[in-house]
Short mmCIF file of C-alpha atoms in Angstrom, two decimals:
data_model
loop_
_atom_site.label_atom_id
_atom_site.label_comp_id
_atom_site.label_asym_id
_atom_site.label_seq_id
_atom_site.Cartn_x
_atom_site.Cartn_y
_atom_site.Cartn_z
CA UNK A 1 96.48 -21.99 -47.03
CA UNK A 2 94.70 -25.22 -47.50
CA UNK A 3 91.69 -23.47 -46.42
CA UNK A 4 91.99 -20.43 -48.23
CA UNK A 5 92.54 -22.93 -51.48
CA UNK A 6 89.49 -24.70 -50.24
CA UNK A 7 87.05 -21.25 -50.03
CA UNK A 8 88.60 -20.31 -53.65
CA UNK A 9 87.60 -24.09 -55.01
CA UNK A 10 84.09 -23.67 -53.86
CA UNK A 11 83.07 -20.82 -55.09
CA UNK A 12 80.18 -21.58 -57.33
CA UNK A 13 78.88 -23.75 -54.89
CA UNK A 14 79.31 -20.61 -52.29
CA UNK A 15 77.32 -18.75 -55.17
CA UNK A 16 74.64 -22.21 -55.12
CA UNK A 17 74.73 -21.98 -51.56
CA UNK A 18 73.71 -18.18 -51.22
CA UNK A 19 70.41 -18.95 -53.72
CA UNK A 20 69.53 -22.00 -51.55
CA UNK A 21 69.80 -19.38 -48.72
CA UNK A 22 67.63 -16.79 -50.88
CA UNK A 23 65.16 -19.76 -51.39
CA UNK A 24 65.01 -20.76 -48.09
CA UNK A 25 64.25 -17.28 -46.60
CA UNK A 26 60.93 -17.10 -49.70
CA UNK A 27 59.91 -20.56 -48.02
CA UNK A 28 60.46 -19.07 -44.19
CA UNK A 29 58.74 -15.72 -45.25
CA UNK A 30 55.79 -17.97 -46.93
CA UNK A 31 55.60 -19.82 -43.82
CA UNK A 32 55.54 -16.03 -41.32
CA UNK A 33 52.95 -14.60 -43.66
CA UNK A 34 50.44 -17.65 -42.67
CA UNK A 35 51.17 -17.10 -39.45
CA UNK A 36 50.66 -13.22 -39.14
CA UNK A 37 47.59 -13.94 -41.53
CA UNK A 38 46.34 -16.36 -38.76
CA UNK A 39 46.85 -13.65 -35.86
CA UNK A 40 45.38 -11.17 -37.95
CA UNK A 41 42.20 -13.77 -38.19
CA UNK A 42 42.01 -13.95 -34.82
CA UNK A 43 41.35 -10.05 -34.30
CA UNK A 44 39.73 -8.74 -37.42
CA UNK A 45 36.22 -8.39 -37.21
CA UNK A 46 34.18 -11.51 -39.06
CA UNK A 47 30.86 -10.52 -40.61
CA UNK A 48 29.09 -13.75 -39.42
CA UNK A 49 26.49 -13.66 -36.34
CA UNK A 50 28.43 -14.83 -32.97
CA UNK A 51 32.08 -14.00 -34.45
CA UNK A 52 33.56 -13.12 -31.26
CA UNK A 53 32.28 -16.49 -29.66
CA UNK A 54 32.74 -18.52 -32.47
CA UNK A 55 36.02 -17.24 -33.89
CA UNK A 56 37.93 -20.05 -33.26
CA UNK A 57 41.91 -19.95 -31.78
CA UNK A 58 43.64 -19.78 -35.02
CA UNK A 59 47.17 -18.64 -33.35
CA UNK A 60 46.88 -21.75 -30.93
CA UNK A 61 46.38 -23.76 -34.17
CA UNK A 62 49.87 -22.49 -35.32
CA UNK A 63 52.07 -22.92 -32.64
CA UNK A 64 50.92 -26.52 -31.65
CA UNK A 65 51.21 -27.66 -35.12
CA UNK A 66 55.06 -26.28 -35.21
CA UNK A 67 55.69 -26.80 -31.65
CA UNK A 68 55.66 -30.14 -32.72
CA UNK A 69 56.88 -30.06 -36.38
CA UNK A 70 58.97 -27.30 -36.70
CA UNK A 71 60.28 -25.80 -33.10
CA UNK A 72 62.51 -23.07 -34.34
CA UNK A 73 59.56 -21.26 -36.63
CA UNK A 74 58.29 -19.95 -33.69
CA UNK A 75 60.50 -19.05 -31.35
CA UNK A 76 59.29 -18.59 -27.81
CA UNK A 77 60.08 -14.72 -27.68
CA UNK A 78 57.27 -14.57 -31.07
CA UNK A 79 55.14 -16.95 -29.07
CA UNK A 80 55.23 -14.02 -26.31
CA UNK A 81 54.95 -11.17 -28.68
CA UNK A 82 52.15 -12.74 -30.30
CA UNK A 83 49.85 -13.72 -27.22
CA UNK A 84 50.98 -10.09 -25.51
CA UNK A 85 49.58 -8.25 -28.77
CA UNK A 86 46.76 -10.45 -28.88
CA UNK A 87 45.74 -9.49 -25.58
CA UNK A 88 46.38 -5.76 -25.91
CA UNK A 89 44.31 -5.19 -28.66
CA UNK A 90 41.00 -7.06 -27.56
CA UNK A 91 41.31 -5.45 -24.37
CA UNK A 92 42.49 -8.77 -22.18
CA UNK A 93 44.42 -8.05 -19.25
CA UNK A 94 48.47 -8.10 -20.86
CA UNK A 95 50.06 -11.50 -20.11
CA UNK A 96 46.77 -13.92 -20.00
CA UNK A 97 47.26 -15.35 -23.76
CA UNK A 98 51.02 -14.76 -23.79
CA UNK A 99 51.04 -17.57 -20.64
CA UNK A 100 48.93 -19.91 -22.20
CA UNK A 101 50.85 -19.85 -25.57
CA UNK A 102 54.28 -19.97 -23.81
CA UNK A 103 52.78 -22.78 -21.68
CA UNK A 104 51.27 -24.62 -24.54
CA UNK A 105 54.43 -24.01 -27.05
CA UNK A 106 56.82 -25.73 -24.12
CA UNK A 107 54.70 -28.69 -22.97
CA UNK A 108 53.88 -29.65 -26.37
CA UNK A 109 57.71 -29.01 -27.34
CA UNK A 110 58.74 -31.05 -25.28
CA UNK A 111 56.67 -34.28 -26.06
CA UNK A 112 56.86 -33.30 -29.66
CA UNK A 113 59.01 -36.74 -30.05
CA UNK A 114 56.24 -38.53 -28.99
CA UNK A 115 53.64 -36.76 -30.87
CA UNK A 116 55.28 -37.03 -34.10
CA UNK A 117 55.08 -41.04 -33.35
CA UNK A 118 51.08 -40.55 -33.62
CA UNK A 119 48.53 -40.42 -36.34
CA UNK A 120 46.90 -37.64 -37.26
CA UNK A 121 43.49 -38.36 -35.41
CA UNK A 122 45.50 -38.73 -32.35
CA UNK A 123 47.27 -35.33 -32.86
CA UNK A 124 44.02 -33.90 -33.32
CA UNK A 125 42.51 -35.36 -30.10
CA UNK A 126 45.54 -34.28 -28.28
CA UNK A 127 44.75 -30.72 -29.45
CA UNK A 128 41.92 -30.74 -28.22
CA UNK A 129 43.44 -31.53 -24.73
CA UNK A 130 45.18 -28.80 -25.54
CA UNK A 131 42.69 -26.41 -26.59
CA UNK A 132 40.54 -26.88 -23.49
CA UNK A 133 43.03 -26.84 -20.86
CA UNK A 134 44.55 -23.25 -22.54
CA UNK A 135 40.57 -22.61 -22.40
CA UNK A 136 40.45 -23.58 -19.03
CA UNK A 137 43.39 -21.61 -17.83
CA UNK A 138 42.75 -18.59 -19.39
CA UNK A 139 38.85 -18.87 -18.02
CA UNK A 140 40.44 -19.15 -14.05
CA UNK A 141 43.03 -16.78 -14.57
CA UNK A 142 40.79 -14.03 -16.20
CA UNK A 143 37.67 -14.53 -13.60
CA UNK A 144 40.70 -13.78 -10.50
CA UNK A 145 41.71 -10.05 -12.10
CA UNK A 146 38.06 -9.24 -12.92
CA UNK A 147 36.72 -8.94 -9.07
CA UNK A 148 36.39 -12.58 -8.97
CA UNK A 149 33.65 -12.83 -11.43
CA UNK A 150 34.05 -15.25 -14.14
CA UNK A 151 32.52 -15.36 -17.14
CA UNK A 152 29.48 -17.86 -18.64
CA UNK A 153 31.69 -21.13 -19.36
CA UNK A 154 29.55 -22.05 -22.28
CA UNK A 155 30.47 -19.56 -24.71
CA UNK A 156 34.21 -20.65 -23.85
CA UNK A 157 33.76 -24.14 -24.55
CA UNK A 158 31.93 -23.08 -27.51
CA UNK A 159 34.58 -21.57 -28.37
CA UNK A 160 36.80 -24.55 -28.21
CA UNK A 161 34.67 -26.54 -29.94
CA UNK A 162 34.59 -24.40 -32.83
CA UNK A 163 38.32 -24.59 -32.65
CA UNK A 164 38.45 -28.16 -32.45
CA UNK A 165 36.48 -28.39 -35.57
CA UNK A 166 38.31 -26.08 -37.57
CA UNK A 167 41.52 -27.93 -36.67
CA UNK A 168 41.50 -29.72 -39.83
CA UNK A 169 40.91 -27.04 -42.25
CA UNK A 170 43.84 -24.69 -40.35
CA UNK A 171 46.17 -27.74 -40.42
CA UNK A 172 45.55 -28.47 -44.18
CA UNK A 173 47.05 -25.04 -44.52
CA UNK A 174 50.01 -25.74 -41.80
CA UNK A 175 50.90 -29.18 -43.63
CA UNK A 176 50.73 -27.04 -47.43
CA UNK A 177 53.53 -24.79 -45.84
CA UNK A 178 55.66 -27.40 -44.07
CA UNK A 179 55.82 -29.27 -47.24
CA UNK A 180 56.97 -25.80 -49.30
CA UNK A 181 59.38 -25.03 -46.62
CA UNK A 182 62.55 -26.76 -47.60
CA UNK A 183 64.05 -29.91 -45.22
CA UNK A 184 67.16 -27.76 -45.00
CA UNK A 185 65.11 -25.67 -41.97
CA UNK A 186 66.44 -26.02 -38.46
CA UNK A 187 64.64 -28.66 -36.62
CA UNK A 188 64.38 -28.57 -33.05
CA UNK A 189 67.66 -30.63 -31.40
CA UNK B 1 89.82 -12.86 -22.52
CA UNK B 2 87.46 -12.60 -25.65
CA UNK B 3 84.58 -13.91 -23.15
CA UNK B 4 85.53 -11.05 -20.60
CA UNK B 5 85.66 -8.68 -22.70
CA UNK B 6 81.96 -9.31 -23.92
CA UNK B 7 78.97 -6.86 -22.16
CA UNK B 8 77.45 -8.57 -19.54
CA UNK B 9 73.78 -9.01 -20.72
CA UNK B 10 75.32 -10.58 -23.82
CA UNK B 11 76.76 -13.22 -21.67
CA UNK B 12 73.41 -13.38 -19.45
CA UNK B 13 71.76 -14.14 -23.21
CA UNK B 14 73.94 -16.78 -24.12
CA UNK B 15 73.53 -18.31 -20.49
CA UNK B 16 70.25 -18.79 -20.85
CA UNK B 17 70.15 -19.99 -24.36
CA UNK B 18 72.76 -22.58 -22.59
CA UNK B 19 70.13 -23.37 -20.13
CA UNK B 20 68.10 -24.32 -23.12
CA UNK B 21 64.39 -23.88 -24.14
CA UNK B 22 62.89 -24.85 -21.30
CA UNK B 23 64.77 -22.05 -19.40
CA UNK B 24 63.75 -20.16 -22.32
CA UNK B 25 59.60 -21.04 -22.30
CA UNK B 26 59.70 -20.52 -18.06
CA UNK B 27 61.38 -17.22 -18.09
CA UNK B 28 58.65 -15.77 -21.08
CA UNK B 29 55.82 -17.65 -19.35
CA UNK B 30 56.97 -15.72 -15.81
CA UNK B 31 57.23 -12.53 -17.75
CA UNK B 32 53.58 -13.11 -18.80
CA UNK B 33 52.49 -13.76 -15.27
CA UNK B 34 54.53 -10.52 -13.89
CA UNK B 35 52.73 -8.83 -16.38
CA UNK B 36 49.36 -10.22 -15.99
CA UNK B 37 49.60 -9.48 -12.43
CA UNK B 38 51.20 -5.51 -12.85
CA UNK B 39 47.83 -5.41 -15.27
CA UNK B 40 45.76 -6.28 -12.30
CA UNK B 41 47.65 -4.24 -9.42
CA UNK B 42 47.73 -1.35 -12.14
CA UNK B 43 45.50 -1.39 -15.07
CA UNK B 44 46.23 2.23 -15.74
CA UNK B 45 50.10 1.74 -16.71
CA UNK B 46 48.95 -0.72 -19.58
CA UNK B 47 47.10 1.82 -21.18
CA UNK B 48 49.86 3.31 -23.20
CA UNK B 49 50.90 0.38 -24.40
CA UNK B 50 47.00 -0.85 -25.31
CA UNK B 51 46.44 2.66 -27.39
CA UNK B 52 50.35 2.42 -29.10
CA UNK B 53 49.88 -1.08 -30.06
CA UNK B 54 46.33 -0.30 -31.59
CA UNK B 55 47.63 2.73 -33.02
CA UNK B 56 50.20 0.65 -34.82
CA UNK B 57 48.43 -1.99 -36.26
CA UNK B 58 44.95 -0.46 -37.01
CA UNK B 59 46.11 -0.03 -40.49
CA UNK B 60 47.11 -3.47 -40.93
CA UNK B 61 43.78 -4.49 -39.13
CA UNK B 62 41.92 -1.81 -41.67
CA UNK B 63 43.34 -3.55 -44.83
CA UNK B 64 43.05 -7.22 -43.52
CA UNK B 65 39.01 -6.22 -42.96
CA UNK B 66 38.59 -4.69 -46.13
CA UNK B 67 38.29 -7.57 -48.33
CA UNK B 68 36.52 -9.64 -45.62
CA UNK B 69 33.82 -6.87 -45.18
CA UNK B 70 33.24 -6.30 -49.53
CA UNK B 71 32.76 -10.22 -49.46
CA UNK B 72 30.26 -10.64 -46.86
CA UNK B 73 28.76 -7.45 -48.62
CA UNK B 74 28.63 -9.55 -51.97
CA UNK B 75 27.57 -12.46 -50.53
CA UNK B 76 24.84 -11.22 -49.14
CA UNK B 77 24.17 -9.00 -52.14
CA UNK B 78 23.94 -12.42 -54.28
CA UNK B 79 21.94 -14.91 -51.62
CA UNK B 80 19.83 -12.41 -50.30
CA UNK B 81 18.00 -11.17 -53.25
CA UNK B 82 14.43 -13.03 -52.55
CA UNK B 83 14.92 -11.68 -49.26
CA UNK B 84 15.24 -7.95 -50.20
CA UNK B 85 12.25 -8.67 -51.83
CA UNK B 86 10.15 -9.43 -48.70
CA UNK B 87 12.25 -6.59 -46.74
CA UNK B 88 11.00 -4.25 -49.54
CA UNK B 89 7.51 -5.30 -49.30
CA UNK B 90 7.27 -5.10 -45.88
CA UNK B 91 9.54 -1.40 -45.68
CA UNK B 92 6.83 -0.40 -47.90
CA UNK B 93 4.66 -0.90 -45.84
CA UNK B 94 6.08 0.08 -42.91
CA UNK B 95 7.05 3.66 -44.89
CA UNK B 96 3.17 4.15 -45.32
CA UNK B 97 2.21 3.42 -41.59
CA UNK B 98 5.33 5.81 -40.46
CA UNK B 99 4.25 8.74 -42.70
CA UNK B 100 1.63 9.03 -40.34
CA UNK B 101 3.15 8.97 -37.63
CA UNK B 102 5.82 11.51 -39.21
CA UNK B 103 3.39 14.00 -39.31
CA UNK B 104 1.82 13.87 -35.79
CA UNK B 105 5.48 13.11 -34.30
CA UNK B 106 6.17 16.70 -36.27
CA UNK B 107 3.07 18.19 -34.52
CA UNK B 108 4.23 16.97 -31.09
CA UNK B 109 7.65 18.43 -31.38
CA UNK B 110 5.89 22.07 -32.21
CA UNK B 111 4.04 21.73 -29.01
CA UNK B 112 6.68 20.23 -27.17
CA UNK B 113 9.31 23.07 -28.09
CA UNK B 114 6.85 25.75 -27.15
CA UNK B 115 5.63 24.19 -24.18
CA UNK B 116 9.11 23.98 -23.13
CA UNK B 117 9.49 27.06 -24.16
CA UNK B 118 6.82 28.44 -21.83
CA UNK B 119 8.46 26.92 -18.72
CA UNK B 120 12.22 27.87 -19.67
CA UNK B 121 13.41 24.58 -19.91
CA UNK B 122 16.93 24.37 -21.20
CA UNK B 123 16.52 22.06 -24.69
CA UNK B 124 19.26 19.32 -24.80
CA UNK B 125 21.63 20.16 -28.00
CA UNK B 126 21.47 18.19 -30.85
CA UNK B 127 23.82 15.46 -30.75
CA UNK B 128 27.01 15.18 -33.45
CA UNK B 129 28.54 12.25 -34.60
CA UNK B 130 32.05 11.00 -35.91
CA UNK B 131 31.32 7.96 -37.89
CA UNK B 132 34.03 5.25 -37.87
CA UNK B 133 34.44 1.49 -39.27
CA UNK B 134 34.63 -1.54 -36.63
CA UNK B 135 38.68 -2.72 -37.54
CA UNK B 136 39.06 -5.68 -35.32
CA UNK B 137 36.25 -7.34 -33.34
CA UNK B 138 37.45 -8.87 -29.81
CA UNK B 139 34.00 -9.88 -28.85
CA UNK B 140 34.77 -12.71 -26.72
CA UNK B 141 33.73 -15.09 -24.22
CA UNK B 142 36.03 -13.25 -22.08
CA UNK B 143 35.58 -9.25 -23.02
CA UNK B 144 33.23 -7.44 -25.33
CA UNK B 145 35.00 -4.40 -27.06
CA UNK B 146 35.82 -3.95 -30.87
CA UNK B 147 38.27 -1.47 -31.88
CA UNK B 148 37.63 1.35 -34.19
CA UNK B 149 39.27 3.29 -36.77
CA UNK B 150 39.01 6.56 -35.07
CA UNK B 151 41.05 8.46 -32.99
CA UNK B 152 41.90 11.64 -30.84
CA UNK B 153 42.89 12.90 -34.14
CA UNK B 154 39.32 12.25 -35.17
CA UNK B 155 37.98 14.22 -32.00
CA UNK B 156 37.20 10.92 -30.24
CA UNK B 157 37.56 10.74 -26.70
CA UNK B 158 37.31 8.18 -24.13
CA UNK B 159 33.80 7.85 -22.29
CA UNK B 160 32.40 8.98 -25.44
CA UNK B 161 29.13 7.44 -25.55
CA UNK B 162 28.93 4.55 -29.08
CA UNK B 163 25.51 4.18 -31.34
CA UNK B 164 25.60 1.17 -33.86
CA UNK B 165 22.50 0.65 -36.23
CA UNK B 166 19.35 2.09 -33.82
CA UNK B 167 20.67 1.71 -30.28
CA UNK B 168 23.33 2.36 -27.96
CA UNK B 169 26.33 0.29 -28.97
CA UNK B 170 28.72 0.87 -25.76
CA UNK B 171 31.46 3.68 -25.20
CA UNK B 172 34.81 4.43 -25.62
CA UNK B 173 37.24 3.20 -22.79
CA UNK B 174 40.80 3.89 -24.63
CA UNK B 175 42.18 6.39 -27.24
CA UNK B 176 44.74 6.75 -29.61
CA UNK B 177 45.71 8.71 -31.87
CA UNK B 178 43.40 7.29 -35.06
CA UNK B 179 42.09 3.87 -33.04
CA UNK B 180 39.96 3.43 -30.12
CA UNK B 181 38.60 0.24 -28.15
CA UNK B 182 34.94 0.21 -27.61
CA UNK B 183 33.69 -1.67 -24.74
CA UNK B 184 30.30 -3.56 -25.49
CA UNK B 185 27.20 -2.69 -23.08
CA UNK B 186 26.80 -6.97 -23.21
CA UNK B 187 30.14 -6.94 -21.85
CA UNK B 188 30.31 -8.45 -18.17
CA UNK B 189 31.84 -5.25 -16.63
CA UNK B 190 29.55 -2.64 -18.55
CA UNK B 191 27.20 -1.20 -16.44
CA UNK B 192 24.18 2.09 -18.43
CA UNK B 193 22.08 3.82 -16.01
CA UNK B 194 18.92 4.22 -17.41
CA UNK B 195 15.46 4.94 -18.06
CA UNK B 196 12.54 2.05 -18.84
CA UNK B 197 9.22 2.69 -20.23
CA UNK B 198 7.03 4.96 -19.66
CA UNK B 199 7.07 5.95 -16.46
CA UNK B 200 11.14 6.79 -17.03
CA UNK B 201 11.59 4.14 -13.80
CA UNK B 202 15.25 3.82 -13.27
CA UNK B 203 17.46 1.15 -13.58
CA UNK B 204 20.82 -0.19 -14.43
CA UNK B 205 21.63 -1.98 -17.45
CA UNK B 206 23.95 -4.37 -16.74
CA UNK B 207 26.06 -6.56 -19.30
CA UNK B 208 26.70 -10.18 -18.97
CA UNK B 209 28.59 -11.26 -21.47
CA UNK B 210 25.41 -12.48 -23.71
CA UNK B 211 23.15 -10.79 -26.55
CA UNK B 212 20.67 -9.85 -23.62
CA UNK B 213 21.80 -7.54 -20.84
CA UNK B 214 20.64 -7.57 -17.80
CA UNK B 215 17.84 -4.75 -15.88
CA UNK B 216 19.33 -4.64 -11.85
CA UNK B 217 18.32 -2.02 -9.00
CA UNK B 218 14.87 -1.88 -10.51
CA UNK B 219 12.75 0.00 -7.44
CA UNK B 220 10.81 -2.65 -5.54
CA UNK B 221 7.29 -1.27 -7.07
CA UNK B 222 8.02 -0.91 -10.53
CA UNK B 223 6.09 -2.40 -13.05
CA UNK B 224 7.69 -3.47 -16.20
CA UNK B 225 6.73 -5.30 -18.94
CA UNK B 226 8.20 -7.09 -22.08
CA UNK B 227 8.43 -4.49 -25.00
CA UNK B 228 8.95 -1.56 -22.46
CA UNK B 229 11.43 0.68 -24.12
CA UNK B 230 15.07 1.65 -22.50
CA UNK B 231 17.06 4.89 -22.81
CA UNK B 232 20.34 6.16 -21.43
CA UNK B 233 19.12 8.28 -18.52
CA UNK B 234 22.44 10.74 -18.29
CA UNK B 235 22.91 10.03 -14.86
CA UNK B 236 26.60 9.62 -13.75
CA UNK B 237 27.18 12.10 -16.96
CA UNK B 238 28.85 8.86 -18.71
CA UNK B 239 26.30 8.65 -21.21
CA UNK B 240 23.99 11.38 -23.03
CA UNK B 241 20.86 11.21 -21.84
CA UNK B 242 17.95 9.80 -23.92
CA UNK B 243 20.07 7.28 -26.16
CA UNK B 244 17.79 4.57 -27.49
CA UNK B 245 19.07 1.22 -25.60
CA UNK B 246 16.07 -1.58 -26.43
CA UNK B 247 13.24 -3.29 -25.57
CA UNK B 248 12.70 -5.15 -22.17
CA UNK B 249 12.26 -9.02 -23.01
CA UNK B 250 10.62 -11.06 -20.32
CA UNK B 251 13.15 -13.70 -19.36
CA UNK B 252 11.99 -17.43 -18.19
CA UNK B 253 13.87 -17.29 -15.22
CA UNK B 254 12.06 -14.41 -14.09
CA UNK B 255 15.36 -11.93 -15.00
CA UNK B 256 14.51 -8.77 -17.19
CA UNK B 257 16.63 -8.90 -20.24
CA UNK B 258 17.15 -6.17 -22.70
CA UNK B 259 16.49 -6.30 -26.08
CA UNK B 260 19.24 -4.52 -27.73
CA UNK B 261 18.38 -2.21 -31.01
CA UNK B 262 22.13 -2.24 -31.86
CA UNK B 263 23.31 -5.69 -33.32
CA UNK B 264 26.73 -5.64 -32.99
CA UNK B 265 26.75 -8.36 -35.94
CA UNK B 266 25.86 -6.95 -38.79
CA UNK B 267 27.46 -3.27 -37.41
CA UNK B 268 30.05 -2.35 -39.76
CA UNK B 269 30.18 1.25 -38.73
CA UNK B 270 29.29 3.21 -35.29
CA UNK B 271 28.74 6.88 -34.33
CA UNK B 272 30.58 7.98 -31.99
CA UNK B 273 28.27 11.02 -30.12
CA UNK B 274 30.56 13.72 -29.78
CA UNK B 275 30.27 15.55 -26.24
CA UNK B 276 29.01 19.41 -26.42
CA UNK B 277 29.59 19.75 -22.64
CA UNK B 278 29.14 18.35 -19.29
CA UNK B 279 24.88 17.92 -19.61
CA UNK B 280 24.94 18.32 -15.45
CA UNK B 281 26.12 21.40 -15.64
CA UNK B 282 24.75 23.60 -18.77
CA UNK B 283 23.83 26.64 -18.24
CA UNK B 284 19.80 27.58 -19.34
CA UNK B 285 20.13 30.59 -21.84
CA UNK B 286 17.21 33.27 -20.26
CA UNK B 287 14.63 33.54 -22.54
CA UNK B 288 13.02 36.70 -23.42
CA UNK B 289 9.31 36.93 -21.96
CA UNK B 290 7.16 36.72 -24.97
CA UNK B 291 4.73 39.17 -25.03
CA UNK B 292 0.90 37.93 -25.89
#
């Protein structure tokens, strides 16, 4: 009874409650549309000279920046989806960038306490760790399916260089969107 | 009783959520190795999923490139006017030196077609074309391939042979039903029989993942030289023979590297050369005996 009295007391704030809900799903769909935006970037076709080598890893961008700020926005099953449709549609063999998102997502994840500790300059340094060893990994594990031949290394650490640089300008965006999403988001436990 | 009388996987689910993410990020990242490994035992079985998945979102891809493509088109509309200005100049130019050779390249096809005629040599059909715009781009360091917004419902069909700008492009390696992938000719596992200069010397054109392709299985005594030009030669039936390819560029490390007519970017759209029939195996029409 004292419940049911309770549940009856609070129901404006129950009504409150639902439009915080409503608000907070604008701020998570705000949030998913950057993303998808940034996975669409990394597969449409740029009009600059060099796109493919250039194009820089905007997905990888994403899911350090809320592996270590916001866990739960990408879960790791969207992590999967996301590096399995990246690799279907530019013709990679299925399961190369899935791995090295999954792989990236949990080792960051789980050192996210520490990285949340550091400045921004270090965070960026530390993605560039990150950057070259998913580079790396993907270089190795690509070269063993395709007859063991691998691939010119420059254009890949081109590649991550590019990335590296353009860090700054995807974050910018990253940081806009964690500030609009509101503190009542899950964080990671 | 409530947890017995849940399905099973349901209870597998919440086991491994127990396990927590970890468990979570190892089981996806295994999935992703069991499938990068089924994709190298079997490449074939991924195809459906390739074509489906570009089939999907090559509508999504279509709309994202829009508004990319009409601002690089006004951009360059804007900065490049002083530049048109030379290109005219120098198209004008050009237009008057061509004219000429218009005229005798029209006088050479007259004796060619009669000469040909004469000996009852079967004339290779004109080609046909579907034209279709470049969606997504996944010209990597890794693989060279763009995907296009044409399908088998367009009449596209894999091996088709791809022209972008003046020059061979690549071909089609997957279909859907209104998107295809294109494999590159720079890419690393694209390999063009063809012709080079002159002399129609064979060769292989072989991709390496850069601007310049490679010229391998050259015969021992063949002569080439920068500025030699390269056609498709037909043979394997892949391609159409007598595609325009390049130029042969001399290399400092003594390699011969291929010019390519095709730039793949500033290639917004590609033809796609529809096949008439197997070129191997067309039958000669017999020609009347002309009577002089």
């Amino acid at each position: 009874m004292a419940r049911r009295r309770k549940s009856r007391a609070s129901g404006i704030s129950e009504i409150s409650f639902s439009w915080r809900g409503l608000e907070t799903i604008i701020r998570l769909f705000v949030a998913y549309v950057l993303l998808g935006l940034l996975f669409l970037l990394n597969l449409t076709a740029l009009p600059i000279p060099h796109a493919g080598v250039i194009k820089p890893d905007f997905v990888l961008m994403a899911v350090y920046y809320w592996a270590i700020f916001r866990p739960r926005l990408i879960p790791t099953w969207l992590c999967f989806g996301a590096g399995i449709l990246l690799d279907v549609l530019s013709l990679t063999p299925p399961g190369l960038q899935a791995f090295i998102l999954v792989l990236a997502q949990s080792l960051v994840r789980d050192q996210r306490k520490f990285l949340m500790a550091q400045p921004y300059i270090s965070l960026w340094a530390i993605f560039g760790f990150v950057a070259m060893m998913a580079a790396g990994i993907q270089w190795g594990l690509f070269g063993l399916v395709n007859d063991m031949q691998w691939p010119a290394i420059m254009p890949v650490a081109i590649r991550v260089l590019v990335t590296l640089c353009l860090f700054p300008v995807v974050t910018m965006a990253l940081i806009g969107t964690h500030r609009f999403l509101s503190p009542a988001q899950n964080s990671y436990p | 009783m409530q947890i017995r009388s849940r399905p099973r996987s349901l209870i597998r689910i919440a086991t491994l959520q127990a396990w927590g993410p970890r468990a979570t990020s190892l089981f996806f990242a295994v999935a992703a190795l069991i499938l990068f490994t089924m994709s190298f035992a079997s490449p074939n079985n991924m195809r459906s999923l390739r074509t489906t998945a570009a089939d999907i979102f090559a509508p999504v891809l279509a709309v994202v490139n829009y508004p990319i493509e009409q601002a690089a088109s006004y951009v360059r509309a804007v900065t490049g006017i002083a530049e048109l200005q030379r290109e005219n100049t120098r198209l004008m130019q050009e237009n008057a030196r061509l004219r000429e050779w218009y005229h005798a390249a029209l006088q050479l096809k007259s004796d060619n077609e009669s000469l040909q005629k004469l000996l009852k040599v079967q004339i290779e059909p004109q080609h046909t074309f579907i034209t279709a715009r470049i969606i997504a781009d996944s010209d990597t360091a890794f693989v060279r391939s763009v995907l296009v917004m044409a399908g088998s419902d367009q009449g596209v069909d894999a091996a088709q042979a791809v022209l972008g700008g003046e020059g061979l492009l690549g071909r089609i390696v997957e279909t859907g039903k209104r998107s295809s992938h294109v494999l590159l000719v720079t890419d690393m596992n694209a390999r063009v029989p063809v012709f080079v200069g002159a002399g129609n010397m064979r060769a292989m054109l072989a991709g390496n993942n850069t601007d310049r392709p490679e010229l391998i299985h050259l015969p021992p005594q063949a002569q080439v030289k920068a500025g030699d030009r390269v056609v498709t030669s037909g043979h394997g039936g892949l391609y159409p023979h007598g595609l325009p390819v390049g130029e042969v560029a001399a290399a400092s490390d003594g390699a011969l590297n291929v010019r390519l007519y095709a730039d793949i970017d500033r290639t917004t759209y590609v033809r796609i050369v529809k096949r008439t029939d197997d070129p191997n195996l067309r039958i000669a029409p017999v020609a009347a005996p002309e009577a002089d």
